[in-house]
Amino acid sequence: MRKKPIVAANWKMHKTRGEAKKFIDALKEKDWSGTEVLVAPPFTSILDAKKAAERSMIKVGAQNVSEHEEGAYTGEVSAKMLKDVGAEFVIIGHSERRRYFHEKHETVRNKIENALRHGLIPMLCIGETQEERENGTAHKVIERELVQTFKGLSEEKMGSLILAYEPVWAIGTGLTATPEIAQEAHLLCREILSEIFSDAYAKARPILYGGSVKAENAGKLLEKPDIDGFLVGGASLEVASFEKILQEARGG
Ligand code: PGA
C-alpha cells in the first residue's frame, strides 16, 4: 500500500499572525485525512498557526532553527524555543538559506542534531543548481550533500527525518522537474541513505519533491514510487491552490 502522502507548505517570509490563522481556519474546515498536512509559517506566526490548528490533523513547524543550543547569538531562534511554541518539524538547509545566508554542510548538520535533540522532525532540503544539472554533475552534488551532511551521525541518533529533494532551478521558477527526473533523484537519495545508514532506514524515509509544485503537476509526480509528497512554496500561499494540491495528493 502507498504511504500517506505528505504535503508541506513553506510560506517563506509571508503571512502575519492574522493571515496565518485565517489560512489554517479555512484549511481545517475540510477533512484531509488521506494526507499528512504540514505548514511552516515564519517564526512570528507559529504560535497562532498552532492554536488555529488545534483539534485538526494539521502539523505546524518552522522554516529554520539555530545551530546553537542557546547563548549570545543575536537574532537566532533555538530548537527548544520552537518546541516551546508547539513546532513539530523544522525545514533545514533550504537552498535559499544556503544561497543567501551561506549555510554550509556543517551548519546544516548541527541544525539537524539540535532539532532531533529537542524532538523536532528535521526536514532536510537538498538539490542541485541549474548549472550542475546542465553540466551533468547533479547526481554527484546530491551524493556529496547527503554524505557531508550526515558525516558522523548514526542511525540510532537520526530517528525521524524527512528529506526534500528541491532542484534549485525549479524553485520559484515555474519549471518543475519532470516526474522521471524527480524519480531518478529520489531513488538516488534513497540509495545513498541506504549506504550511509541502512536499507530499512532509507526505505522508511519520506522523500518529498519541491520546486514549482502545483495541482497540475502534483498527480503525475506522486505516481512515481519514490516520491512521497511535496514541499510547496508559491502555491501554498493561497488556500485554494494549496487545497487543490492536497486533493491531487489524496487521489483526486
Ligand atoms: P516553490 O518553492 O514551490 O515556490 O518553487 C518551493 C520551496 O522553496 O520549498
PDB file of C-alpha atoms and ligand atoms in Angstrom:
ATOM      1  CA  MET A   1       0.000   0.000   0.000  1.00  0.00           C
ATOM      2  CA  ARG A   2       1.148   3.516  -0.763  1.00  0.00           C
ATOM      3  CA  LYS A   3       2.305   5.619   2.136  1.00  0.00           C
ATOM      4  CA  LYS A   4       0.119   8.544   3.109  1.00  0.00           C
ATOM      5  CA  PRO A   5       1.446  11.467   1.050  1.00  0.00           C
ATOM      6  CA  ILE A   6       2.937  14.362   2.997  1.00  0.00           C
ATOM      7  CA  VAL A   7       2.199  17.838   1.701  1.00  0.00           C
ATOM      8  CA  ALA A   8       4.131  20.626   3.396  1.00  0.00           C
ATOM      9  CA  ALA A   9       3.629  24.355   2.948  1.00  0.00           C
ATOM     10  CA  ASN A  10       6.700  26.574   3.117  1.00  0.00           C
ATOM     11  CA  TRP A  11       5.371  30.080   3.486  1.00  0.00           C
ATOM     12  CA  LYS A  12       8.835  31.654   3.462  1.00  0.00           C
ATOM     13  CA  MET A  13       8.667  35.346   4.514  1.00  0.00           C
ATOM     14  CA  HIS A  14       4.909  35.628   4.082  1.00  0.00           C
ATOM     15  CA  LYS A  15       1.908  35.891   6.397  1.00  0.00           C
ATOM     16  CA  THR A  16       1.330  37.851   9.543  1.00  0.00           C
ATOM     17  CA  ARG A  17      -0.252  36.192  12.584  1.00  0.00           C
ATOM     18  CA  GLY A  18      -3.772  37.065  11.449  1.00  0.00           C
ATOM     19  CA  GLU A  19      -3.142  35.822   7.916  1.00  0.00           C
ATOM     20  CA  ALA A  20      -1.732  32.549   9.217  1.00  0.00           C
ATOM     21  CA  LYS A  21      -4.763  31.996  11.446  1.00  0.00           C
ATOM     22  CA  LYS A  22      -7.178  32.789   8.632  1.00  0.00           C
ATOM     23  CA  PHE A  23      -5.439  30.324   6.310  1.00  0.00           C
ATOM     24  CA  ILE A  24      -5.476  27.473   8.826  1.00  0.00           C
ATOM     25  CA  ASP A  25      -9.055  28.164   9.896  1.00  0.00           C
ATOM     26  CA  ALA A  26     -10.119  27.800   6.257  1.00  0.00           C
ATOM     27  CA  LEU A  27      -7.966  24.746   5.599  1.00  0.00           C
ATOM     28  CA  LYS A  28      -9.173  22.786   8.605  1.00  0.00           C
ATOM     29  CA  GLU A  29     -12.798  23.065   7.560  1.00  0.00           C
ATOM     30  CA  LYS A  30     -12.210  20.161   5.183  1.00  0.00           C
ATOM     31  CA  ASP A  31     -11.236  16.609   6.014  1.00  0.00           C
ATOM     32  CA  TRP A  32      -7.699  15.932   4.770  1.00  0.00           C
ATOM     33  CA  SER A  33      -7.334  12.563   6.423  1.00  0.00           C
ATOM     34  CA  GLY A  34      -5.910  10.924   3.275  1.00  0.00           C
ATOM     35  CA  THR A  35      -2.815  13.138   3.506  1.00  0.00           C
ATOM     36  CA  GLU A  36      -0.414  14.488   6.104  1.00  0.00           C
ATOM     37  CA  VAL A  37      -0.663  18.267   6.057  1.00  0.00           C
ATOM     38  CA  LEU A  38       2.278  20.298   7.331  1.00  0.00           C
ATOM     39  CA  VAL A  39       2.568  24.079   7.455  1.00  0.00           C
ATOM     40  CA  ALA A  40       5.745  26.078   8.100  1.00  0.00           C
ATOM     41  CA  PRO A  41       4.921  29.718   8.896  1.00  0.00           C
ATOM     42  CA  PRO A  42       7.552  32.350   9.707  1.00  0.00           C
ATOM     43  CA  PHE A  43       8.654  32.280  13.378  1.00  0.00           C
ATOM     44  CA  THR A  44       6.318  35.077  14.453  1.00  0.00           C
ATOM     45  CA  SER A  45       3.207  33.235  13.250  1.00  0.00           C
ATOM     46  CA  ILE A  46       3.989  29.738  14.546  1.00  0.00           C
ATOM     47  CA  LEU A  47       2.105  30.072  17.816  1.00  0.00           C
ATOM     48  CA  ASP A  48      -1.021  31.498  16.197  1.00  0.00           C
ATOM     49  CA  ALA A  49      -0.904  28.852  13.482  1.00  0.00           C
ATOM     50  CA  LYS A  50      -0.519  26.177  16.125  1.00  0.00           C
ATOM     51  CA  LYS A  51      -3.519  27.446  18.092  1.00  0.00           C
ATOM     52  CA  ALA A  52      -5.601  27.606  14.922  1.00  0.00           C
ATOM     53  CA  ALA A  53      -4.557  24.038  14.061  1.00  0.00           C
ATOM     54  CA  GLU A  54      -5.754  22.633  17.402  1.00  0.00           C
ATOM     55  CA  ARG A  55      -8.252  19.785  17.013  1.00  0.00           C
ATOM     56  CA  SER A  56      -7.157  19.283  13.407  1.00  0.00           C
ATOM     57  CA  MET A  57      -4.614  16.989  11.755  1.00  0.00           C
ATOM     58  CA  ILE A  58      -2.526  19.932  10.533  1.00  0.00           C
ATOM     59  CA  LYS A  59       1.057  19.910  11.830  1.00  0.00           C
ATOM     60  CA  VAL A  60       2.861  23.192  12.328  1.00  0.00           C
ATOM     61  CA  GLY A  61       6.618  23.651  12.024  1.00  0.00           C
ATOM     62  CA  ALA A  62       9.354  26.201  11.365  1.00  0.00           C
ATOM     63  CA  GLN A  63      11.483  27.192   8.401  1.00  0.00           C
ATOM     64  CA  ASN A  64      14.788  27.398  10.220  1.00  0.00           C
ATOM     65  CA  VAL A  65      16.475  26.773  13.564  1.00  0.00           C
ATOM     66  CA  SER A  66      19.709  27.885  15.153  1.00  0.00           C
ATOM     67  CA  GLU A  67      22.648  25.520  15.086  1.00  0.00           C
ATOM     68  CA  HIS A  68      23.377  26.575  18.672  1.00  0.00           C
ATOM     69  CA  GLU A  69      21.704  25.392  21.838  1.00  0.00           C
ATOM     70  CA  GLU A  70      21.426  28.856  23.440  1.00  0.00           C
ATOM     71  CA  GLY A  71      23.538  31.898  24.176  1.00  0.00           C
ATOM     72  CA  ALA A  72      24.728  35.181  22.699  1.00  0.00           C
ATOM     73  CA  TYR A  73      23.534  34.683  19.123  1.00  0.00           C
ATOM     74  CA  THR A  74      21.523  37.798  18.338  1.00  0.00           C
ATOM     75  CA  GLY A  75      18.563  37.127  16.093  1.00  0.00           C
ATOM     76  CA  GLU A  76      18.677  33.355  16.357  1.00  0.00           C
ATOM     77  CA  VAL A  77      15.854  31.033  17.449  1.00  0.00           C
ATOM     78  CA  SER A  78      16.688  27.764  19.187  1.00  0.00           C
ATOM     79  CA  ALA A  79      15.171  24.314  18.805  1.00  0.00           C
ATOM     80  CA  LYS A  80      13.990  24.495  22.425  1.00  0.00           C
ATOM     81  CA  MET A  81      12.109  27.729  21.653  1.00  0.00           C
ATOM     82  CA  LEU A  82      10.490  26.168  18.603  1.00  0.00           C
ATOM     83  CA  LYS A  83       9.387  23.209  20.649  1.00  0.00           C
ATOM     84  CA  ASP A  84       8.043  25.622  23.246  1.00  0.00           C
ATOM     85  CA  VAL A  85       5.684  27.272  20.735  1.00  0.00           C
ATOM     86  CA  GLY A  86       4.488  23.889  19.520  1.00  0.00           C
ATOM     87  CA  ALA A  87       6.519  23.340  16.372  1.00  0.00           C
ATOM     88  CA  GLU A  88       6.681  19.680  15.373  1.00  0.00           C
ATOM     89  CA  PHE A  89       9.126  19.852  12.485  1.00  0.00           C
ATOM     90  CA  VAL A  90      11.658  22.237  11.029  1.00  0.00           C
ATOM     91  CA  ILE A  91      12.877  22.833   7.480  1.00  0.00           C
ATOM     92  CA  ILE A  92      16.686  22.725   7.431  1.00  0.00           C
ATOM     93  CA  GLY A  93      19.174  23.627   4.698  1.00  0.00           C
ATOM     94  CA  HIS A  94      16.691  25.147   2.261  1.00  0.00           C
ATOM     95  CA  SER A  95      18.548  26.355  -0.835  1.00  0.00           C
ATOM     96  CA  GLU A  96      17.580  29.952  -0.040  1.00  0.00           C
ATOM     97  CA  ARG A  97      19.341  29.614   3.344  1.00  0.00           C
ATOM     98  CA  ARG A  98      22.367  28.065   1.667  1.00  0.00           C
ATOM     99  CA  ARG A  99      22.480  30.763  -1.009  1.00  0.00           C
ATOM    100  CA  TYR A 100      21.617  33.947   0.881  1.00  0.00           C
ATOM    101  CA  PHE A 101      22.812  33.029   4.358  1.00  0.00           C
ATOM    102  CA  HIS A 102      25.795  30.891   3.347  1.00  0.00           C
ATOM    103  CA  GLU A 103      24.820  27.794   5.286  1.00  0.00           C
ATOM    104  CA  LYS A 104      27.392  25.060   4.948  1.00  0.00           C
ATOM    105  CA  HIS A 105      27.081  21.304   5.453  1.00  0.00           C
ATOM    106  CA  GLU A 106      28.439  21.527   8.977  1.00  0.00           C
ATOM    107  CA  THR A 107      25.866  24.150   9.952  1.00  0.00           C
ATOM    108  CA  VAL A 108      23.108  22.055   8.425  1.00  0.00           C
ATOM    109  CA  ARG A 109      24.337  19.006  10.347  1.00  0.00           C
ATOM    110  CA  ASN A 110      24.402  20.935  13.633  1.00  0.00           C
ATOM    111  CA  LYS A 111      20.856  22.128  12.998  1.00  0.00           C
ATOM    112  CA  ILE A 112      19.661  18.591  12.352  1.00  0.00           C
ATOM    113  CA  GLU A 113      21.265  17.400  15.579  1.00  0.00           C
ATOM    114  CA  ASN A 114      19.724  20.279  17.519  1.00  0.00           C
ATOM    115  CA  ALA A 115      16.287  19.607  16.075  1.00  0.00           C
ATOM    116  CA  LEU A 116      16.487  15.907  16.938  1.00  0.00           C
ATOM    117  CA  ARG A 117      17.716  16.613  20.454  1.00  0.00           C
ATOM    118  CA  HIS A 118      14.584  18.644  21.093  1.00  0.00           C
ATOM    119  CA  GLY A 119      12.142  16.249  19.460  1.00  0.00           C
ATOM    120  CA  LEU A 120      11.595  18.196  16.249  1.00  0.00           C
ATOM    121  CA  ILE A 121      11.427  16.346  12.943  1.00  0.00           C
ATOM    122  CA  PRO A 122      14.140  17.729  10.652  1.00  0.00           C
ATOM    123  CA  MET A 123      13.092  18.254   7.054  1.00  0.00           C
ATOM    124  CA  LEU A 124      16.382  18.378   5.184  1.00  0.00           C
ATOM    125  CA  CYS A 125      16.400  20.082   1.775  1.00  0.00           C
ATOM    126  CA  ILE A 126      18.955  19.213  -0.875  1.00  0.00           C
ATOM    127  CA  GLY A 127      19.175  19.701  -4.625  1.00  0.00           C
ATOM    128  CA  GLU A 128      21.397  20.761  -7.491  1.00  0.00           C
ATOM    129  CA  THR A 129      21.608  24.095  -9.313  1.00  0.00           C
ATOM    130  CA  GLN A 130      20.776  24.592 -12.975  1.00  0.00           C
ATOM    131  CA  GLU A 131      24.468  24.699 -13.862  1.00  0.00           C
ATOM    132  CA  GLU A 132      25.082  21.414 -12.052  1.00  0.00           C
ATOM    133  CA  ARG A 133      22.140  19.786 -13.833  1.00  0.00           C
ATOM    134  CA  GLU A 134      23.379  21.054 -17.207  1.00  0.00           C
ATOM    135  CA  ASN A 135      26.986  20.009 -16.751  1.00  0.00           C
ATOM    136  CA  GLY A 136      25.957  16.526 -15.661  1.00  0.00           C
ATOM    137  CA  THR A 137      27.087  16.716 -12.029  1.00  0.00           C
ATOM    138  CA  ALA A 138      23.617  16.737 -10.413  1.00  0.00           C
ATOM    139  CA  HIS A 139      23.917  13.226  -9.027  1.00  0.00           C
ATOM    140  CA  LYS A 140      27.399  13.853  -7.667  1.00  0.00           C
ATOM    141  CA  VAL A 141      26.133  17.006  -5.945  1.00  0.00           C
ATOM    142  CA  ILE A 142      23.206  15.180  -4.344  1.00  0.00           C
ATOM    143  CA  GLU A 143      25.520  12.447  -3.123  1.00  0.00           C
ATOM    144  CA  ARG A 144      28.038  14.930  -1.735  1.00  0.00           C
ATOM    145  CA  GLU A 145      25.331  16.898   0.076  1.00  0.00           C
ATOM    146  CA  LEU A 146      23.951  13.805   1.768  1.00  0.00           C
ATOM    147  CA  VAL A 147      27.315  12.283   2.644  1.00  0.00           C
ATOM    148  CA  GLN A 148      28.705  15.564   4.024  1.00  0.00           C
ATOM    149  CA  THR A 149      25.562  16.384   5.960  1.00  0.00           C
ATOM    150  CA  PHE A 150      25.302  13.023   7.674  1.00  0.00           C
ATOM    151  CA  LYS A 151      29.008  12.668   8.422  1.00  0.00           C
ATOM    152  CA  GLY A 152      29.363  11.321  11.940  1.00  0.00           C
ATOM    153  CA  LEU A 153      25.619  10.902  12.515  1.00  0.00           C
ATOM    154  CA  SER A 154      24.481   7.427  13.455  1.00  0.00           C
ATOM    155  CA  GLU A 155      21.186   5.826  12.552  1.00  0.00           C
ATOM    156  CA  GLU A 156      20.234   5.485  16.214  1.00  0.00           C
ATOM    157  CA  LYS A 157      20.589   9.241  16.660  1.00  0.00           C
ATOM    158  CA  MET A 158      18.750  10.047  13.455  1.00  0.00           C
ATOM    159  CA  GLY A 159      15.246   8.860  14.235  1.00  0.00           C
ATOM    160  CA  SER A 160      12.661  10.695  12.216  1.00  0.00           C
ATOM    161  CA  LEU A 161      13.895  12.581   9.201  1.00  0.00           C
ATOM    162  CA  ILE A 162      12.084  13.877   6.164  1.00  0.00           C
ATOM    163  CA  LEU A 163      14.126  14.547   3.067  1.00  0.00           C
ATOM    164  CA  ALA A 164      13.088  17.100   0.459  1.00  0.00           C
ATOM    165  CA  TYR A 165      14.648  16.971  -2.991  1.00  0.00           C
ATOM    166  CA  GLU A 166      14.383  20.502  -4.321  1.00  0.00           C
ATOM    167  CA  PRO A 167      16.302  21.196  -7.515  1.00  0.00           C
ATOM    168  CA  VAL A 168      17.313  24.845  -7.199  1.00  0.00           C
ATOM    169  CA  TRP A 169      16.408  25.523 -10.841  1.00  0.00           C
ATOM    170  CA  ALA A 170      12.815  24.508 -10.133  1.00  0.00           C
ATOM    171  CA  ILE A 171      12.237  26.636  -7.021  1.00  0.00           C
ATOM    172  CA  GLY A 172      10.014  29.613  -7.691  1.00  0.00           C
ATOM    173  CA  THR A 173      10.735  29.434 -11.418  1.00  0.00           C
ATOM    174  CA  GLY A 174       7.656  27.642 -12.712  1.00  0.00           C
ATOM    175  CA  LEU A 175       9.992  24.933 -14.076  1.00  0.00           C
ATOM    176  CA  THR A 176       9.012  21.670 -12.405  1.00  0.00           C
ATOM    177  CA  ALA A 177      11.266  18.643 -12.694  1.00  0.00           C
ATOM    178  CA  THR A 178       9.617  16.011 -14.860  1.00  0.00           C
ATOM    179  CA  PRO A 179       8.313  13.043 -12.879  1.00  0.00           C
ATOM    180  CA  GLU A 180      11.164  10.994 -14.440  1.00  0.00           C
ATOM    181  CA  ILE A 181      13.908  13.415 -13.366  1.00  0.00           C
ATOM    182  CA  ALA A 182      12.429  13.684  -9.878  1.00  0.00           C
ATOM    183  CA  GLN A 183      12.000   9.913  -9.525  1.00  0.00           C
ATOM    184  CA  GLU A 184      15.604   9.340 -10.597  1.00  0.00           C
ATOM    185  CA  ALA A 185      16.859  11.816  -7.990  1.00  0.00           C
ATOM    186  CA  HIS A 186      14.600  10.401  -5.260  1.00  0.00           C
ATOM    187  CA  LEU A 187      15.745   6.865  -5.938  1.00  0.00           C
ATOM    188  CA  LEU A 188      19.342   8.048  -5.832  1.00  0.00           C
ATOM    189  CA  CYS A 189      18.694   9.729  -2.453  1.00  0.00           C
ATOM    190  CA  ARG A 190      17.234   6.509  -1.113  1.00  0.00           C
ATOM    191  CA  GLU A 191      20.213   4.501  -2.344  1.00  0.00           C
ATOM    192  CA  ILE A 192      22.660   6.914  -0.757  1.00  0.00           C
ATOM    193  CA  LEU A 193      20.712   6.917   2.522  1.00  0.00           C
ATOM    194  CA  SER A 194      20.805   3.159   2.464  1.00  0.00           C
ATOM    195  CA  GLU A 195      24.604   3.216   2.047  1.00  0.00           C
ATOM    196  CA  ILE A 196      25.085   5.761   4.836  1.00  0.00           C
ATOM    197  CA  PHE A 197      22.569   4.229   7.238  1.00  0.00           C
ATOM    198  CA  SER A 198      20.654   1.047   6.409  1.00  0.00           C
ATOM    199  CA  ASP A 199      18.268  -0.223   3.811  1.00  0.00           C
ATOM    200  CA  ALA A 200      15.401  -0.276   6.306  1.00  0.00           C
ATOM    201  CA  TYR A 201      16.087   3.298   7.396  1.00  0.00           C
ATOM    202  CA  ALA A 202      16.290   4.503   3.795  1.00  0.00           C
ATOM    203  CA  LYS A 203      13.060   2.740   2.849  1.00  0.00           C
ATOM    204  CA  ALA A 204      11.162   4.298   5.727  1.00  0.00           C
ATOM    205  CA  ARG A 205      12.207   7.875   4.938  1.00  0.00           C
ATOM    206  CA  PRO A 206       9.619  10.069   3.278  1.00  0.00           C
ATOM    207  CA  ILE A 207      11.247  11.906   0.359  1.00  0.00           C
ATOM    208  CA  LEU A 208       9.334  14.986  -0.755  1.00  0.00           C
ATOM    209  CA  TYR A 209       9.705  16.792  -4.043  1.00  0.00           C
ATOM    210  CA  GLY A 210       9.834  20.582  -4.074  1.00  0.00           C
ATOM    211  CA  GLY A 211      10.118  23.099  -6.886  1.00  0.00           C
ATOM    212  CA  SER A 212       7.134  24.791  -8.539  1.00  0.00           C
ATOM    213  CA  VAL A 213       4.666  22.136  -7.402  1.00  0.00           C
ATOM    214  CA  LYS A 214       1.070  22.920  -8.338  1.00  0.00           C
ATOM    215  CA  ALA A 215      -2.126  20.951  -8.767  1.00  0.00           C
ATOM    216  CA  GLU A 216      -1.397  20.481 -12.473  1.00  0.00           C
ATOM    217  CA  ASN A 217       1.837  18.537 -11.904  1.00  0.00           C
ATOM    218  CA  ALA A 218       1.250  17.015  -8.460  1.00  0.00           C
ATOM    219  CA  GLY A 219      -0.711  13.942  -9.554  1.00  0.00           C
ATOM    220  CA  LYS A 220       1.854  12.748 -12.108  1.00  0.00           C
ATOM    221  CA  LEU A 221       4.762  13.287  -9.725  1.00  0.00           C
ATOM    222  CA  LEU A 222       3.065  11.279  -6.992  1.00  0.00           C
ATOM    223  CA  GLU A 223       2.591   8.320  -9.308  1.00  0.00           C
ATOM    224  CA  LYS A 224       6.332   7.712  -9.049  1.00  0.00           C
ATOM    225  CA  PRO A 225       7.260   5.113  -6.446  1.00  0.00           C
ATOM    226  CA  ASP A 226       9.896   7.138  -4.581  1.00  0.00           C
ATOM    227  CA  ILE A 227       8.015  10.439  -4.415  1.00  0.00           C
ATOM    228  CA  ASP A 228       6.219  10.560  -1.066  1.00  0.00           C
ATOM    229  CA  GLY A 229       4.821  14.069  -1.140  1.00  0.00           C
ATOM    230  CA  PHE A 230       5.688  17.711  -1.671  1.00  0.00           C
ATOM    231  CA  LEU A 231       7.257  20.793  -0.208  1.00  0.00           C
ATOM    232  CA  VAL A 232       5.277  23.654  -1.687  1.00  0.00           C
ATOM    233  CA  GLY A 233       6.288  27.317  -1.748  1.00  0.00           C
ATOM    234  CA  GLY A 234       4.368  29.700  -4.007  1.00  0.00           C
ATOM    235  CA  ALA A 235       1.285  27.536  -4.434  1.00  0.00           C
ATOM    236  CA  SER A 236       0.918  27.157  -0.653  1.00  0.00           C
ATOM    237  CA  LEU A 237       0.210  30.837  -0.063  1.00  0.00           C
ATOM    238  CA  GLU A 238      -3.416  30.738  -1.176  1.00  0.00           C
ATOM    239  CA  VAL A 239      -5.797  28.283   0.485  1.00  0.00           C
ATOM    240  CA  ALA A 240      -7.432  27.443  -2.862  1.00  0.00           C
ATOM    241  CA  SER A 241      -4.221  26.481  -4.683  1.00  0.00           C
ATOM    242  CA  PHE A 242      -2.883  24.561  -1.678  1.00  0.00           C
ATOM    243  CA  GLU A 243      -6.157  22.662  -1.319  1.00  0.00           C
ATOM    244  CA  LYS A 244      -6.014  21.665  -4.981  1.00  0.00           C
ATOM    245  CA  ILE A 245      -2.606  20.096  -4.393  1.00  0.00           C
ATOM    246  CA  LEU A 246      -3.940  18.280  -1.317  1.00  0.00           C
ATOM    247  CA  GLN A 247      -6.814  16.965  -3.383  1.00  0.00           C
ATOM    248  CA  GLU A 248      -4.406  15.643  -6.005  1.00  0.00           C
ATOM    249  CA  ALA A 249      -2.268  14.086  -3.298  1.00  0.00           C
ATOM    250  CA  ARG A 250      -5.136  12.112  -1.896  1.00  0.00           C
ATOM    251  CA  GLY A 251      -6.050  10.866  -5.346  1.00  0.00           C
ATOM    252  CA  GLY A 252      -8.385  13.494  -6.803  1.00  0.00           C
TER     253      GLY A 252
HETATM  254  P1  PGA B   1       8.141  26.854  -4.922  1.00  0.00           P
HETATM  255  O1  PGA B   1       9.089  26.746  -3.627  1.00  0.00           O
HETATM  256  O2  PGA B   1       7.037  25.866  -4.757  1.00  0.00           O
HETATM  257  O3  PGA B   1       7.660  28.279  -4.921  1.00  0.00           O
HETATM  258  O4  PGA B   1       9.002  26.540  -6.114  1.00  0.00           O
HETATM  259  C1  PGA B   1       9.395  25.507  -3.046  1.00  0.00           C
HETATM  260  C2  PGA B   1      10.335  25.711  -1.892  1.00  0.00           C
HETATM  261  O5  PGA B   1      11.167  26.612  -1.946  1.00  0.00           O
HETATM  262  O6  PGA B   1      10.272  24.978  -0.881  1.00  0.00           O
END
